[in-house]
XYZ file of C-alpha atoms in Angstrom:
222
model
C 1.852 2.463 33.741
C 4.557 -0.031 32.234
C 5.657 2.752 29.799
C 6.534 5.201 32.887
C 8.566 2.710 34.801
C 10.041 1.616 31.898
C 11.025 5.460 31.412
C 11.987 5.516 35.485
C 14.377 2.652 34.766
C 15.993 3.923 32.335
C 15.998 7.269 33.747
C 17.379 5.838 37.098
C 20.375 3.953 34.297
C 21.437 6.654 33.255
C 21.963 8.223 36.592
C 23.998 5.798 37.862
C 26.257 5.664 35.023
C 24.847 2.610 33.728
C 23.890 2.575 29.513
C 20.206 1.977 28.899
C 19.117 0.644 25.719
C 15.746 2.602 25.136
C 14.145 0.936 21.934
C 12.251 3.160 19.218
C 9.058 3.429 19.290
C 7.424 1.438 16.246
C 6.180 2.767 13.060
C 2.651 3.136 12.936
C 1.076 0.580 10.404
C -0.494 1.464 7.085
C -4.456 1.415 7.568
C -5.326 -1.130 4.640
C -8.703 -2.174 3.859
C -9.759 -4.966 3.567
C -8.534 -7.294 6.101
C -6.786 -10.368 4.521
C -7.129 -13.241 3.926
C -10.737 -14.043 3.603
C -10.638 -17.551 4.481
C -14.676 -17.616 3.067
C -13.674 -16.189 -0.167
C -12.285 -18.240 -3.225
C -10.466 -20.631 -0.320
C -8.721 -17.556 1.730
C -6.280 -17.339 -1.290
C -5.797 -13.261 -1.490
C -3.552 -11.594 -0.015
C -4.815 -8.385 -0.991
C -8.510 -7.812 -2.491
C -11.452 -9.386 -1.269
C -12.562 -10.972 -4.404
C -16.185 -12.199 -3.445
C -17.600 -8.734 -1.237
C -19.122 -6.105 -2.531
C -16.743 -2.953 -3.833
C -19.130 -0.075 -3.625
C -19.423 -0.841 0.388
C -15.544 -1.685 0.781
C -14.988 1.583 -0.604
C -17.906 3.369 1.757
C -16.176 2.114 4.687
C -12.798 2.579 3.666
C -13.730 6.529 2.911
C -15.100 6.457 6.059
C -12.172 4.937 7.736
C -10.125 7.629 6.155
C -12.302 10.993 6.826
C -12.612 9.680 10.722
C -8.897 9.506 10.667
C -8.149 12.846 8.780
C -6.340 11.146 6.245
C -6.590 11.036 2.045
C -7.931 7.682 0.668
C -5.584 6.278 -1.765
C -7.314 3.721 -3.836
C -5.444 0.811 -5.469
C -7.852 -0.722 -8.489
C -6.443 -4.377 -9.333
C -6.099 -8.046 -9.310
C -4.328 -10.854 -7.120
C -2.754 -11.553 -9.912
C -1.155 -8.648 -10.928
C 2.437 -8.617 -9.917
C 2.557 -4.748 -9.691
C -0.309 -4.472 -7.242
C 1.885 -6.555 -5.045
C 4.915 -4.472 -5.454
C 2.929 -0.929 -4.848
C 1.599 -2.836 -1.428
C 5.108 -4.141 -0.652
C 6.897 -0.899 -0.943
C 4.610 1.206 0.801
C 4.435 -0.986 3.424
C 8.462 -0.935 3.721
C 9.584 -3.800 2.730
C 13.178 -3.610 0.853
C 15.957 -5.490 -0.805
C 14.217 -8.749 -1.062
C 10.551 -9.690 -2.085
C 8.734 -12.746 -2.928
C 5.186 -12.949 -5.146
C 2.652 -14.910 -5.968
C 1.058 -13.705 -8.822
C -0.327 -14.958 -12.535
C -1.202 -13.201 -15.825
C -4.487 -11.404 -17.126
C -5.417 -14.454 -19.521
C -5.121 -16.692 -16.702
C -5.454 -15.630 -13.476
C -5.935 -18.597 -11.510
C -2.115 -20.121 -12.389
C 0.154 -18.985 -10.182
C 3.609 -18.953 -9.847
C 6.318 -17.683 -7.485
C 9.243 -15.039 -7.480
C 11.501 -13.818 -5.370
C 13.045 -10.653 -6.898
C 16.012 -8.695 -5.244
C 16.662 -5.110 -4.983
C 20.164 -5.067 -5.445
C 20.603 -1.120 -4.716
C 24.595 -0.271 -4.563
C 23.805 1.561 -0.720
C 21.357 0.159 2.167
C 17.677 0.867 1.292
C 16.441 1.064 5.059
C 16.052 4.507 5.746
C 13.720 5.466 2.257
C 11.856 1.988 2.963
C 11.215 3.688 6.317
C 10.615 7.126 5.124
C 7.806 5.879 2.320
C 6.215 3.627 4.879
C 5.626 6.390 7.821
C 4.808 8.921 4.720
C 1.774 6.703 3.621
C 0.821 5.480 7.241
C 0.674 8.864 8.280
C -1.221 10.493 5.509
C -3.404 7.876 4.039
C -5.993 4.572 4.094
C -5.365 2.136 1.435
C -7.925 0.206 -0.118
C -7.790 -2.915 -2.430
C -10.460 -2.665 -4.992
C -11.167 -6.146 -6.985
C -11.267 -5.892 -10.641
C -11.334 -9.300 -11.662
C -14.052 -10.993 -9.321
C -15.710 -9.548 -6.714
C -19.275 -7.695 -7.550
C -19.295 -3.324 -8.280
C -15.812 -3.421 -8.981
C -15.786 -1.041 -11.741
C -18.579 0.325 -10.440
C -16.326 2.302 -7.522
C -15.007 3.986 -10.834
C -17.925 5.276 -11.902
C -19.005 6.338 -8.646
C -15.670 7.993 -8.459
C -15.641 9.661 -10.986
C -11.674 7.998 -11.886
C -13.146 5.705 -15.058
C -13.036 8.919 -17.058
C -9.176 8.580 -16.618
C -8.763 5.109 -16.768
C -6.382 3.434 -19.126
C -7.000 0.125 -18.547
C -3.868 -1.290 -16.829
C -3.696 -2.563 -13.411
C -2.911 -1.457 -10.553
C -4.909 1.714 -11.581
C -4.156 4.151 -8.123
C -5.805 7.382 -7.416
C -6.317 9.562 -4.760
C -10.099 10.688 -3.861
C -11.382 13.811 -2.064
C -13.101 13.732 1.224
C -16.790 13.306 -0.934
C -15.528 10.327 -2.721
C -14.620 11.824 -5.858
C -11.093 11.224 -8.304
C -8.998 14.007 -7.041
C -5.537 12.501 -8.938
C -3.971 9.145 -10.147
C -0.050 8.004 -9.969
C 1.758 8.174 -13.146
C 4.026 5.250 -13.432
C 6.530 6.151 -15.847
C 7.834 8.604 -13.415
C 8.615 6.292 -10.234
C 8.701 2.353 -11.694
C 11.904 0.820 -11.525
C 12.334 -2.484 -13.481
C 15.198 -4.932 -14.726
C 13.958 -7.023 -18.260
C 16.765 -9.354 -18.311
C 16.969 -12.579 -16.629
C 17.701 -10.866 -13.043
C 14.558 -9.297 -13.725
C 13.345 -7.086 -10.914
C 10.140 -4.903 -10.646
C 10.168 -1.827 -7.858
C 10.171 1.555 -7.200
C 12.405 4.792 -6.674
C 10.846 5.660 -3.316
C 12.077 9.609 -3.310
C 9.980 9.840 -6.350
C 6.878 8.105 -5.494
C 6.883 9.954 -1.786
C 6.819 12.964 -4.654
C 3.956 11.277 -6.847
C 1.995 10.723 -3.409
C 2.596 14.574 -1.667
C 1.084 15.680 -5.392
C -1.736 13.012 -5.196
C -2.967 14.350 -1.601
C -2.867 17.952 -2.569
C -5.179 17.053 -5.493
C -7.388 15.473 -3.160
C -7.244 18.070 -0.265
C -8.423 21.043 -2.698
């Protein structure tokens, strides 16, 4: 009822001569599972994983989530540590130009520290950040699978089938079919972007991980 006066308002503006702002309608948010923070887990420090639940049901529900919704689960195998599983989750969830972390290292996971790394792109970012983000909220449910803590962790790989391609770095992503089974994994070395020196930076090129993500959901959809 609101959103028909609203449009008879505006309607009745522009009648009269009178500009009407009409706002855009907001993107649609990325369905994400699980729901953080877990304030009864490890002291409600993740931002991402649960680190104390059970994987194997996570990923039930999440498939579930994603087959109700017609959409392809992507699956994002990691650690609240890992500094790249925050950047995957930042970019396709449209942030741009500036991003802070909280992250550690494998040997130990519990220290961490704080960045705040900066895009620096010679042209304005918004409308790929915006393009990526409505891309993966329309076609997918992301979940956060814990490697490092929680219980059946790497046991959602086997049950996959994806720990036959597994390298062993983290965030390992992959797509899975409607079933449950590894349908297709991202292949960093052809979308990372990353600065070494002491403006260090670690991102994306978003035009070619839309790319990496359109050939992840075919894999799945066959």
């Amino acid at each position: 009822m609101k959103r028909i006066i609203f449009v008879l308002i505006a309607a009745a503006g522009l009648f009269w001569g009178n500009p009407v702002f009409i706002p855009p309608a907001a993107a649609e948010p990325l369905v994400k599972l699980p729901e953080t923070p877990i304030r009864s887990c490890r002291r409600g420090r993740a931002k991402l994983y649960d680190e104390c639940s059970n994987q194997k049901r996570l990923f039930a529900a999440a498939l579930d989530r994603a087959n109700t919704e017609g959409k392809t689960l992507l699956v994002s195998y990691g650690a609240e540590w890992c500094i790249w599983c925050h950047v995957f989750d930042a970019y396709i969830n449209g942030e741009k130009s500036r991003f802070s972390y909280k992250f550690a290292s494998p040997d130990a996971p519990d220290m961490f520290r704080r960045a705040t790394l900066y895009e620096r792109e010679k042209s304005d970012v918004s409308t790929k950040a915006a393009a990526l983000q409505k891309f993966a909220a329309d076609n997918f449910v992301l979940v956060h699978i814990d490697a490092q803590y929680a219980p059946r962790g790497e046991a959602v790989l086997k049950r996959t089938g994806a720990l036959a391609h597994y390298n062993g770095g983290l965030p390992y992503i992959f797509t899975v079919d409607k079933s449950g089974r590894y349908a297709a994994h991202l292949f960093y070395n052809r979308v990372e972007t990353r600065r070494d020196s002491t403006d260090w930076y670690r991102g994306y090129n978003r035009q070619k991980l839309i790319a990496e993500l359109k050939r992840m959901k075919a894999a799945a959809q066959q």
